PDB file of C-alpha atoms in Angstrom:
ATOM      1  CA  UNK A   1      -7.075  12.332   7.519  1.00  0.00           C
ATOM      2  CA  UNK A   2      -6.157  10.557  10.737  1.00  0.00           C
ATOM      3  CA  UNK A   3      -4.182  12.899  12.975  1.00  0.00           C
ATOM      4  CA  UNK A   4      -1.369  10.761  14.341  1.00  0.00           C
ATOM      5  CA  UNK A   5       2.366  11.258  13.892  1.00  0.00           C
ATOM      6  CA  UNK A   6       4.686   8.457  12.857  1.00  0.00           C
ATOM      7  CA  UNK A   7       6.345   8.478  16.288  1.00  0.00           C
ATOM      8  CA  UNK A   8       2.995   8.261  18.078  1.00  0.00           C
ATOM      9  CA  UNK A   9       1.991   5.473  15.747  1.00  0.00           C
ATOM     10  CA  UNK A  10       5.161   3.474  16.475  1.00  0.00           C
ATOM     11  CA  UNK A  11       4.630   3.854  20.219  1.00  0.00           C
ATOM     12  CA  UNK A  12       1.069   2.525  19.818  1.00  0.00           C
ATOM     13  CA  UNK A  13       2.386  -0.497  17.909  1.00  0.00           C
ATOM     14  CA  UNK A  14       5.072  -1.241  20.504  1.00  0.00           C
ATOM     15  CA  UNK A  15       2.579  -1.035  23.360  1.00  0.00           C
ATOM     16  CA  UNK A  16       0.289  -3.397  21.453  1.00  0.00           C
ATOM     17  CA  UNK A  17       3.174  -5.844  20.967  1.00  0.00           C
ATOM     18  CA  UNK A  18       3.881  -5.861  24.711  1.00  0.00           C
ATOM     19  CA  UNK A  19       0.217  -6.664  25.324  1.00  0.00           C
ATOM     20  CA  UNK A  20       0.485  -9.502  22.783  1.00  0.00           C
ATOM     21  CA  UNK A  21       3.218 -11.128  24.873  1.00  0.00           C
ATOM     22  CA  UNK A  22       1.109 -10.758  28.026  1.00  0.00           C
ATOM     23  CA  UNK A  23      -1.894 -12.332  26.287  1.00  0.00           C
ATOM     24  CA  UNK A  24       0.262 -15.183  24.967  1.00  0.00           C
ATOM     25  CA  UNK A  25       1.461 -16.080  28.459  1.00  0.00           C
ATOM     26  CA  UNK A  26      -2.059 -15.707  29.880  1.00  0.00           C
ATOM     27  CA  UNK A  27      -3.597 -17.997  27.272  1.00  0.00           C
ATOM     28  CA  UNK A  28      -1.047 -20.700  28.039  1.00  0.00           C
ATOM     29  CA  UNK A  29      -2.690 -20.994  31.452  1.00  0.00           C
ATOM     30  CA  UNK A  30      -6.266 -19.891  30.727  1.00  0.00           C
ATOM     31  CA  UNK A  31      -8.064 -21.516  27.789  1.00  0.00           C
ATOM     32  CA  UNK A  32     -10.371 -19.170  25.869  1.00  0.00           C
ATOM     33  CA  UNK A  33     -13.833 -20.483  26.914  1.00  0.00           C
ATOM     34  CA  UNK A  34     -15.495 -21.281  23.596  1.00  0.00           C
ATOM     35  CA  UNK A  35     -15.807 -24.312  21.364  1.00  0.00           C
ATOM     36  CA  UNK A  36     -14.511 -27.517  22.938  1.00  0.00           C
ATOM     37  CA  UNK A  37     -13.007 -25.513  25.808  1.00  0.00           C
ATOM     38  CA  UNK A  38     -16.237 -23.802  26.781  1.00  0.00           C
ATOM     39  CA  UNK A  39     -16.735 -23.580  30.543  1.00  0.00           C
ATOM     40  CA  UNK A  40     -19.194 -21.886  32.855  1.00  0.00           C
ATOM     41  CA  UNK A  41     -18.469 -18.741  34.810  1.00  0.00           C
ATOM     42  CA  UNK A  42     -17.802 -16.372  31.910  1.00  0.00           C
ATOM     43  CA  UNK A  43     -21.114 -14.542  32.082  1.00  0.00           C
ATOM     44  CA  UNK A  44     -23.997 -14.231  29.653  1.00  0.00           C
ATOM     45  CA  UNK A  45     -23.836 -16.438  26.568  1.00  0.00           C
ATOM     46  CA  UNK A  46     -25.155 -15.829  23.064  1.00  0.00           C
ATOM     47  CA  UNK A  47     -25.481 -17.871  19.873  1.00  0.00           C
ATOM     48  CA  UNK A  48     -22.010 -18.939  18.748  1.00  0.00           C
ATOM     49  CA  UNK A  49     -22.886 -18.231  15.118  1.00  0.00           C
ATOM     50  CA  UNK A  50     -24.087 -14.701  15.866  1.00  0.00           C
ATOM     51  CA  UNK A  51     -21.102 -14.113  18.126  1.00  0.00           C
ATOM     52  CA  UNK A  52     -18.626 -15.077  15.395  1.00  0.00           C
ATOM     53  CA  UNK A  53     -20.384 -12.942  12.801  1.00  0.00           C
ATOM     54  CA  UNK A  54     -20.486  -9.904  15.078  1.00  0.00           C
ATOM     55  CA  UNK A  55     -16.924 -10.039  16.356  1.00  0.00           C
ATOM     56  CA  UNK A  56     -15.359 -10.721  12.948  1.00  0.00           C
ATOM     57  CA  UNK A  57     -17.410  -8.297  10.857  1.00  0.00           C
ATOM     58  CA  UNK A  58     -17.915  -5.120  12.896  1.00  0.00           C
ATOM     59  CA  UNK A  59     -14.230  -4.129  13.207  1.00  0.00           C
ATOM     60  CA  UNK A  60     -12.520  -5.977  10.358  1.00  0.00           C
ATOM     61  CA  UNK A  61     -15.029  -5.230   7.604  1.00  0.00           C
ATOM     62  CA  UNK A  62     -16.884  -2.089   8.608  1.00  0.00           C
ATOM     63  CA  UNK A  63     -14.058  -0.197  10.339  1.00  0.00           C
ATOM     64  CA  UNK A  64     -11.651  -0.653   7.424  1.00  0.00           C
ATOM     65  CA  UNK A  65     -14.388   0.496   5.056  1.00  0.00           C
ATOM     66  CA  UNK A  66     -14.819   3.664   7.129  1.00  0.00           C
ATOM     67  CA  UNK A  67     -11.055   4.253   7.237  1.00  0.00           C
ATOM     68  CA  UNK A  68     -10.663   3.914   3.476  1.00  0.00           C
ATOM     69  CA  UNK A  69     -13.253   6.618   2.789  1.00  0.00           C
ATOM     70  CA  UNK A  70     -11.501   9.942   2.325  1.00  0.00           C
ATOM     71  CA  UNK A  71      -8.022   8.483   2.771  1.00  0.00           C
ATOM     72  CA  UNK A  72      -5.347   6.908   0.597  1.00  0.00           C
ATOM     73  CA  UNK A  73      -6.846   4.680  -2.084  1.00  0.00           C
ATOM     74  CA  UNK A  74      -4.085   3.952  -4.609  1.00  0.00           C
ATOM     75  CA  UNK A  75      -4.145   0.663  -6.507  1.00  0.00           C
ATOM     76  CA  UNK A  76      -1.811  -1.246  -4.213  1.00  0.00           C
ATOM     77  CA  UNK A  77      -3.509  -0.079  -1.025  1.00  0.00           C
ATOM     78  CA  UNK A  78      -6.837  -1.099  -2.547  1.00  0.00           C
ATOM     79  CA  UNK A  79      -5.360  -4.513  -3.328  1.00  0.00           C
ATOM     80  CA  UNK A  80      -4.308  -4.917   0.315  1.00  0.00           C
ATOM     81  CA  UNK A  81      -7.788  -3.890   1.406  1.00  0.00           C
ATOM     82  CA  UNK A  82      -9.336  -6.444  -0.974  1.00  0.00           C
ATOM     83  CA  UNK A  83      -7.303  -9.417   0.314  1.00  0.00           C
ATOM     84  CA  UNK A  84      -7.891  -8.265   3.901  1.00  0.00           C
ATOM     85  CA  UNK A  85     -11.626  -8.093   3.220  1.00  0.00           C
ATOM     86  CA  UNK A  86     -11.608 -11.479   1.469  1.00  0.00           C
ATOM     87  CA  UNK A  87     -10.191 -13.108   4.592  1.00  0.00           C
ATOM     88  CA  UNK A  88     -12.760 -11.517   6.872  1.00  0.00           C
ATOM     89  CA  UNK A  89     -15.695 -12.205   4.578  1.00  0.00           C
ATOM     90  CA  UNK A  90     -14.726 -15.853   4.961  1.00  0.00           C
ATOM     91  CA  UNK A  91     -14.298 -15.540   8.738  1.00  0.00           C
ATOM     92  CA  UNK A  92     -17.397 -13.418   9.387  1.00  0.00           C
ATOM     93  CA  UNK A  93     -19.895 -14.927   6.952  1.00  0.00           C
ATOM     94  CA  UNK A  94     -18.758 -18.118   5.238  1.00  0.00           C
ATOM     95  CA  UNK A  95     -17.175 -19.907   8.208  1.00  0.00           C
ATOM     96  CA  UNK A  96     -19.985 -19.314  10.762  1.00  0.00           C
ATOM     97  CA  UNK A  97     -22.620 -20.424   8.269  1.00  0.00           C
ATOM     98  CA  UNK A  98     -20.752 -23.569   7.231  1.00  0.00           C
ATOM     99  CA  UNK A  99     -19.678 -24.655  10.693  1.00  0.00           C
ATOM    100  CA  UNK A 100     -22.153 -26.777  12.629  1.00  0.00           C
ATOM    101  CA  UNK A 101     -22.904 -24.136  15.263  1.00  0.00           C
ATOM    102  CA  UNK A 102     -26.618 -24.795  15.732  1.00  0.00           C
ATOM    103  CA  UNK A 103     -27.576 -24.553  19.401  1.00  0.00           C
ATOM    104  CA  UNK A 104     -23.962 -23.800  20.368  1.00  0.00           C
ATOM    105  CA  UNK A 105     -23.221 -20.875  22.655  1.00  0.00           C
ATOM    106  CA  UNK A 106     -20.271 -18.660  23.458  1.00  0.00           C
ATOM    107  CA  UNK A 107     -19.755 -16.092  26.235  1.00  0.00           C
ATOM    108  CA  UNK A 108     -20.616 -12.522  25.348  1.00  0.00           C
ATOM    109  CA  UNK A 109     -17.380 -11.537  27.121  1.00  0.00           C
ATOM    110  CA  UNK A 110     -15.377 -13.446  24.480  1.00  0.00           C
ATOM    111  CA  UNK A 111     -17.203 -11.560  21.733  1.00  0.00           C
ATOM    112  CA  UNK A 112     -16.437  -8.227  23.401  1.00  0.00           C
ATOM    113  CA  UNK A 113     -12.742  -9.068  23.860  1.00  0.00           C
ATOM    114  CA  UNK A 114     -12.538 -10.179  20.219  1.00  0.00           C
ATOM    115  CA  UNK A 115     -14.146  -6.943  19.030  1.00  0.00           C
ATOM    116  CA  UNK A 116     -11.590  -4.929  21.010  1.00  0.00           C
ATOM    117  CA  UNK A 117      -8.735  -7.042  19.624  1.00  0.00           C
ATOM    118  CA  UNK A 118      -9.950  -6.785  16.031  1.00  0.00           C
ATOM    119  CA  UNK A 119     -10.681  -3.078  16.338  1.00  0.00           C
ATOM    120  CA  UNK A 120      -7.152  -2.219  17.477  1.00  0.00           C
ATOM    121  CA  UNK A 121      -5.538  -4.405  14.823  1.00  0.00           C
ATOM    122  CA  UNK A 122      -7.768  -2.924  12.126  1.00  0.00           C
ATOM    123  CA  UNK A 123      -7.047   0.587  13.367  1.00  0.00           C
ATOM    124  CA  UNK A 124      -3.263   0.071  13.344  1.00  0.00           C
ATOM    125  CA  UNK A 125      -3.268  -1.488   9.874  1.00  0.00           C
ATOM    126  CA  UNK A 126      -5.891   0.874   8.520  1.00  0.00           C
ATOM    127  CA  UNK A 127      -4.205   4.111   9.497  1.00  0.00           C
ATOM    128  CA  UNK A 128      -0.917   2.817   8.079  1.00  0.00           C
ATOM    129  CA  UNK A 129      -2.378   1.740   4.744  1.00  0.00           C
ATOM    130  CA  UNK A 130      -4.849   4.558   4.242  1.00  0.00           C
ATOM    131  CA  UNK A 131      -2.970   7.465   5.787  1.00  0.00           C
ATOM    132  CA  UNK A 132       0.562   7.215   7.140  1.00  0.00           C
ATOM    133  CA  UNK A 133       2.040   5.117   4.320  1.00  0.00           C
ATOM    134  CA  UNK A 134       1.084   7.778   1.758  1.00  0.00           C
ATOM    135  CA  UNK A 135       0.507   4.925  -0.649  1.00  0.00           C
ATOM    136  CA  UNK A 136       2.811   2.606  -2.573  1.00  0.00           C
ATOM    137  CA  UNK A 137       4.385   3.230  -5.966  1.00  0.00           C
ATOM    138  CA  UNK A 138       3.068   1.021  -8.774  1.00  0.00           C
ATOM    139  CA  UNK A 139       6.547  -0.546  -8.937  1.00  0.00           C
ATOM    140  CA  UNK A 140       5.669  -2.216  -5.604  1.00  0.00           C
ATOM    141  CA  UNK A 141       3.644  -4.729  -7.653  1.00  0.00           C
ATOM    142  CA  UNK A 142       6.935  -6.247  -8.878  1.00  0.00           C
ATOM    143  CA  UNK A 143       8.925  -5.736  -5.687  1.00  0.00           C
ATOM    144  CA  UNK A 144      10.238  -9.078  -4.324  1.00  0.00           C
ATOM    145  CA  UNK A 145       8.731  -8.295  -0.913  1.00  0.00           C
ATOM    146  CA  UNK A 146       5.295  -7.835  -2.426  1.00  0.00           C
ATOM    147  CA  UNK A 147       5.532 -10.948  -4.585  1.00  0.00           C
ATOM    148  CA  UNK A 148       6.813 -13.110  -1.730  1.00  0.00           C
ATOM    149  CA  UNK A 149       4.353 -11.696   0.781  1.00  0.00           C
ATOM    150  CA  UNK A 150       1.295 -12.147  -1.415  1.00  0.00           C
ATOM    151  CA  UNK A 151       2.371 -15.699  -2.289  1.00  0.00           C
ATOM    152  CA  UNK A 152       2.754 -16.532   1.407  1.00  0.00           C
ATOM    153  CA  UNK A 153      -0.595 -14.878   2.183  1.00  0.00           C
ATOM    154  CA  UNK A 154      -2.499 -16.994  -0.348  1.00  0.00           C
ATOM    155  CA  UNK A 155      -0.620 -20.135   0.704  1.00  0.00           C
ATOM    156  CA  UNK A 156      -1.789 -19.519   4.261  1.00  0.00           C
ATOM    157  CA  UNK A 157      -5.331 -18.815   3.099  1.00  0.00           C
ATOM    158  CA  UNK A 158      -5.392 -22.081   1.155  1.00  0.00           C
ATOM    159  CA  UNK A 159      -4.140 -24.043   4.170  1.00  0.00           C
ATOM    160  CA  UNK A 160      -6.672 -22.325   6.428  1.00  0.00           C
ATOM    161  CA  UNK A 161      -9.684 -22.919   4.184  1.00  0.00           C
ATOM    162  CA  UNK A 162      -8.712 -26.488   3.243  1.00  0.00           C
ATOM    163  CA  UNK A 163      -8.252 -27.360   6.921  1.00  0.00           C
ATOM    164  CA  UNK A 164     -11.621 -25.831   7.783  1.00  0.00           C
ATOM    165  CA  UNK A 165     -13.223 -27.873   5.006  1.00  0.00           C
ATOM    166  CA  UNK A 166     -11.796 -31.065   6.532  1.00  0.00           C
ATOM    167  CA  UNK A 167     -13.236 -30.114   9.913  1.00  0.00           C
ATOM    168  CA  UNK A 168     -16.638 -29.363   8.353  1.00  0.00           C
ATOM    169  CA  UNK A 169     -16.657 -32.744   6.620  1.00  0.00           C
ATOM    170  CA  UNK A 170     -16.376 -34.542   9.969  1.00  0.00           C
ATOM    171  CA  UNK A 171     -20.007 -33.665  10.645  1.00  0.00           C
ATOM    172  CA  UNK A 172     -21.446 -34.319   7.204  1.00  0.00           C
ATOM    173  CA  UNK A 173     -23.183 -37.348   8.691  1.00  0.00           C
ATOM    174  CA  UNK A 174     -25.168 -35.083  11.004  1.00  0.00           C
ATOM    175  CA  UNK A 175     -23.148 -35.856  14.117  1.00  0.00           C
ATOM    176  CA  UNK A 176     -22.271 -33.092  16.566  1.00  0.00           C
ATOM    177  CA  UNK A 177     -19.426 -34.685  18.512  1.00  0.00           C
ATOM    178  CA  UNK A 178     -15.689 -34.362  17.915  1.00  0.00           C
ATOM    179  CA  UNK A 179     -13.622 -36.759  15.822  1.00  0.00           C
ATOM    180  CA  UNK A 180      -9.988 -37.105  14.864  1.00  0.00           C
ATOM    181  CA  UNK A 181      -9.395 -35.043  11.698  1.00  0.00           C
ATOM    182  CA  UNK A 182      -7.645 -36.812   8.843  1.00  0.00           C
ATOM    183  CA  UNK A 183      -6.068 -35.580   5.642  1.00  0.00           C
ATOM    184  CA  UNK A 184      -4.077 -32.540   4.563  1.00  0.00           C
ATOM    185  CA  UNK A 185      -1.818 -31.010   7.170  1.00  0.00           C
ATOM    186  CA  UNK A 186      -3.896 -32.654   9.880  1.00  0.00           C
ATOM    187  CA  UNK A 187      -1.587 -35.622   9.321  1.00  0.00           C
ATOM    188  CA  UNK A 188       1.253 -33.470  10.652  1.00  0.00           C
ATOM    189  CA  UNK A 189      -0.283 -31.014  13.137  1.00  0.00           C
ATOM    190  CA  UNK A 190      -3.400 -30.728  15.288  1.00  0.00           C
ATOM    191  CA  UNK A 191      -4.379 -27.213  14.175  1.00  0.00           C
ATOM    192  CA  UNK A 192      -3.373 -26.546  10.553  1.00  0.00           C
ATOM    193  CA  UNK A 193      -6.262 -24.077  10.270  1.00  0.00           C
ATOM    194  CA  UNK A 194      -4.503 -21.901  12.857  1.00  0.00           C
ATOM    195  CA  UNK A 195      -1.149 -22.469  11.169  1.00  0.00           C
ATOM    196  CA  UNK A 196      -2.657 -21.293   7.883  1.00  0.00           C
ATOM    197  CA  UNK A 197      -4.000 -18.102   9.440  1.00  0.00           C
ATOM    198  CA  UNK A 198      -0.641 -17.325  11.050  1.00  0.00           C
ATOM    199  CA  UNK A 199       1.077 -17.852   7.681  1.00  0.00           C
ATOM    200  CA  UNK A 200      -1.470 -15.544   6.038  1.00  0.00           C
ATOM    201  CA  UNK A 201      -0.654 -12.590   8.243  1.00  0.00           C
ATOM    202  CA  UNK A 202       3.084 -13.213   8.018  1.00  0.00           C
ATOM    203  CA  UNK A 203       2.590 -12.894   4.266  1.00  0.00           C
ATOM    204  CA  UNK A 204       0.552  -9.713   4.734  1.00  0.00           C
ATOM    205  CA  UNK A 205       3.327  -8.246   6.898  1.00  0.00           C
ATOM    206  CA  UNK A 206       5.923  -9.004   4.216  1.00  0.00           C
ATOM    207  CA  UNK A 207       3.758  -7.691   1.377  1.00  0.00           C
ATOM    208  CA  UNK A 208       2.964  -4.409   3.150  1.00  0.00           C
ATOM    209  CA  UNK A 209       6.467  -4.231   4.670  1.00  0.00           C
ATOM    210  CA  UNK A 210       5.006  -2.402   7.636  1.00  0.00           C
ATOM    211  CA  UNK A 211       5.209  -2.347  11.420  1.00  0.00           C
ATOM    212  CA  UNK A 212       1.420  -2.657  11.451  1.00  0.00           C
ATOM    213  CA  UNK A 213       1.528  -5.879   9.455  1.00  0.00           C
ATOM    214  CA  UNK A 214       4.306  -7.293  11.638  1.00  0.00           C
ATOM    215  CA  UNK A 215       2.345  -6.386  14.763  1.00  0.00           C
ATOM    216  CA  UNK A 216      -0.735  -8.175  13.458  1.00  0.00           C
ATOM    217  CA  UNK A 217       1.274 -11.279  12.511  1.00  0.00           C
ATOM    218  CA  UNK A 218       2.807 -11.481  15.992  1.00  0.00           C
ATOM    219  CA  UNK A 219      -0.590 -10.932  17.616  1.00  0.00           C
ATOM    220  CA  UNK A 220      -2.093 -13.696  15.467  1.00  0.00           C
ATOM    221  CA  UNK A 221       0.580 -16.106  16.665  1.00  0.00           C
ATOM    222  CA  UNK A 222       0.210 -15.049  20.311  1.00  0.00           C
ATOM    223  CA  UNK A 223      -3.553 -15.526  20.098  1.00  0.00           C
ATOM    224  CA  UNK A 224      -3.709 -18.776  18.121  1.00  0.00           C
ATOM    225  CA  UNK A 225      -0.620 -20.694  19.242  1.00  0.00           C
ATOM    226  CA  UNK A 226      -1.881 -21.235  22.829  1.00  0.00           C
ATOM    227  CA  UNK A 227      -5.220 -22.298  21.342  1.00  0.00           C
ATOM    228  CA  UNK A 228      -3.383 -24.851  19.197  1.00  0.00           C
ATOM    229  CA  UNK A 229      -1.530 -26.173  22.252  1.00  0.00           C
ATOM    230  CA  UNK A 230      -4.832 -26.481  24.118  1.00  0.00           C
ATOM    231  CA  UNK A 231      -6.421 -28.341  21.180  1.00  0.00           C
ATOM    232  CA  UNK A 232      -3.435 -30.677  20.952  1.00  0.00           C
ATOM    233  CA  UNK A 233      -3.618 -31.535  24.638  1.00  0.00           C
ATOM    234  CA  UNK A 234      -7.392 -32.017  24.411  1.00  0.00           C
ATOM    235  CA  UNK A 235      -7.083 -34.422  21.474  1.00  0.00           C
ATOM    236  CA  UNK A 236      -4.481 -36.502  23.298  1.00  0.00           C
ATOM    237  CA  UNK A 237      -6.614 -36.673  26.419  1.00  0.00           C
ATOM    238  CA  UNK A 238      -9.874 -37.363  24.575  1.00  0.00           C
ATOM    239  CA  UNK A 239      -8.656 -39.976  22.067  1.00  0.00           C
ATOM    240  CA  UNK A 240      -6.413 -42.852  23.143  1.00  0.00           C
ATOM    241  CA  UNK A 241      -5.643 -43.556  19.477  1.00  0.00           C
ATOM    242  CA  UNK A 242      -4.687 -39.979  18.599  1.00  0.00           C
ATOM    243  CA  UNK A 243      -1.607 -40.010  16.317  1.00  0.00           C
ATOM    244  CA  UNK A 244       1.410 -39.457  18.562  1.00  0.00           C
ATOM    245  CA  UNK A 245       3.538 -38.159  15.717  1.00  0.00           C
ATOM    246  CA  UNK A 246       1.382 -35.078  15.275  1.00  0.00           C
ATOM    247  CA  UNK A 247       2.710 -31.799  16.580  1.00  0.00           C
ATOM    248  CA  UNK A 248       0.610 -28.988  18.005  1.00  0.00           C
ATOM    249  CA  UNK A 249       1.182 -26.286  15.388  1.00  0.00           C
ATOM    250  CA  UNK A 250       4.404 -26.549  13.395  1.00  0.00           C
ATOM    251  CA  UNK A 251       5.061 -29.755  11.390  1.00  0.00           C
ATOM    252  CA  UNK A 252       8.785 -29.921  12.116  1.00  0.00           C
ATOM    253  CA  UNK A 253       9.948 -29.918  15.744  1.00  0.00           C
ATOM    254  CA  UNK A 254      13.540 -29.504  16.788  1.00  0.00           C
ATOM    255  CA  UNK A 255      13.043 -31.220  20.142  1.00  0.00           C
ATOM    256  CA  UNK A 256      10.631 -33.895  21.318  1.00  0.00           C
ATOM    257  CA  UNK A 257       9.120 -33.365  24.772  1.00  0.00           C
ATOM    258  CA  UNK A 258       6.668 -35.916  26.082  1.00  0.00           C
ATOM    259  CA  UNK A 259       3.858 -35.255  28.561  1.00  0.00           C
ATOM    260  CA  UNK A 260       4.987 -31.874  29.924  1.00  0.00           C
ATOM    261  CA  UNK A 261       3.204 -30.151  32.744  1.00  0.00           C
ATOM    262  CA  UNK A 262       1.519 -26.821  32.088  1.00  0.00           C
ATOM    263  CA  UNK A 263       4.308 -24.696  33.666  1.00  0.00           C
ATOM    264  CA  UNK A 264       6.883 -26.403  31.452  1.00  0.00           C
ATOM    265  CA  UNK A 265       4.806 -25.552  28.381  1.00  0.00           C
ATOM    266  CA  UNK A 266       5.968 -21.936  28.444  1.00  0.00           C
ATOM    267  CA  UNK A 267       9.614 -22.913  27.934  1.00  0.00           C
ATOM    268  CA  UNK A 268       8.944 -24.539  24.586  1.00  0.00           C
ATOM    269  CA  UNK A 269       5.664 -22.972  23.476  1.00  0.00           C
ATOM    270  CA  UNK A 270       7.412 -20.538  21.165  1.00  0.00           C
ATOM    271  CA  UNK A 271       8.803 -23.507  19.258  1.00  0.00           C
ATOM    272  CA  UNK A 272       5.341 -25.057  18.891  1.00  0.00           C
ATOM    273  CA  UNK A 273       6.530 -28.480  19.989  1.00  0.00           C
ATOM    274  CA  UNK A 274       4.432 -31.541  20.568  1.00  0.00           C
ATOM    275  CA  UNK A 275       2.790 -31.627  23.963  1.00  0.00           C
TER     276      UNK A 275
END
């Protein structure tokens, strides 16, 4: 058992949501220093492949496995654990080994921050699923919220994996530089892989119908949306022939804003408009 009352649990979720907003605003101004946005001054660096495997597997795979032992393990909770684990097996093992990360580095500080982030999200979702929820009735398998949520989750997973496959294919010729991605949702947005992951956790939140799931979905957006904006700006600066019709994250924009300055980005970032 995990000794935490429902009220204490809600307070923890609300505090975590406030921090998500702070991180979102921070990341609008400060690009996370890995991948194409890697810069010096962030301390000791380690292998990017090892960093990804460590920060995605230690909390998301091993912590949830620890939490499930001795706690609620009904069929539906086990199903949620399985789809959660499937996502992180891809993120922690498949993705780092398929991506061309040879000789690439990332700051150890980024790995540590990611471990903290993943640990808290896993803890909030784990204690809800395996303890505080007291399980789900079998009738939840035919509940519209479950059916819709699971469908959205797998739609997001498909978008995420297909988009990653397109990115991997750009370096099938052995090159290590960046190119303009083509095909799939890349024809509409600059970061469909991030869009897919956001959709996944929205689906998980609907399927579990929980504050924990909602918190994770919001955190995923707050973490990945600024990254998508940064990628979009980088593509436009790096490639003179980058498709101008592409948006940063969401295919359909309500307003078109051209060449905004960084301070103005905050005012429309939540709408994921084209930079």
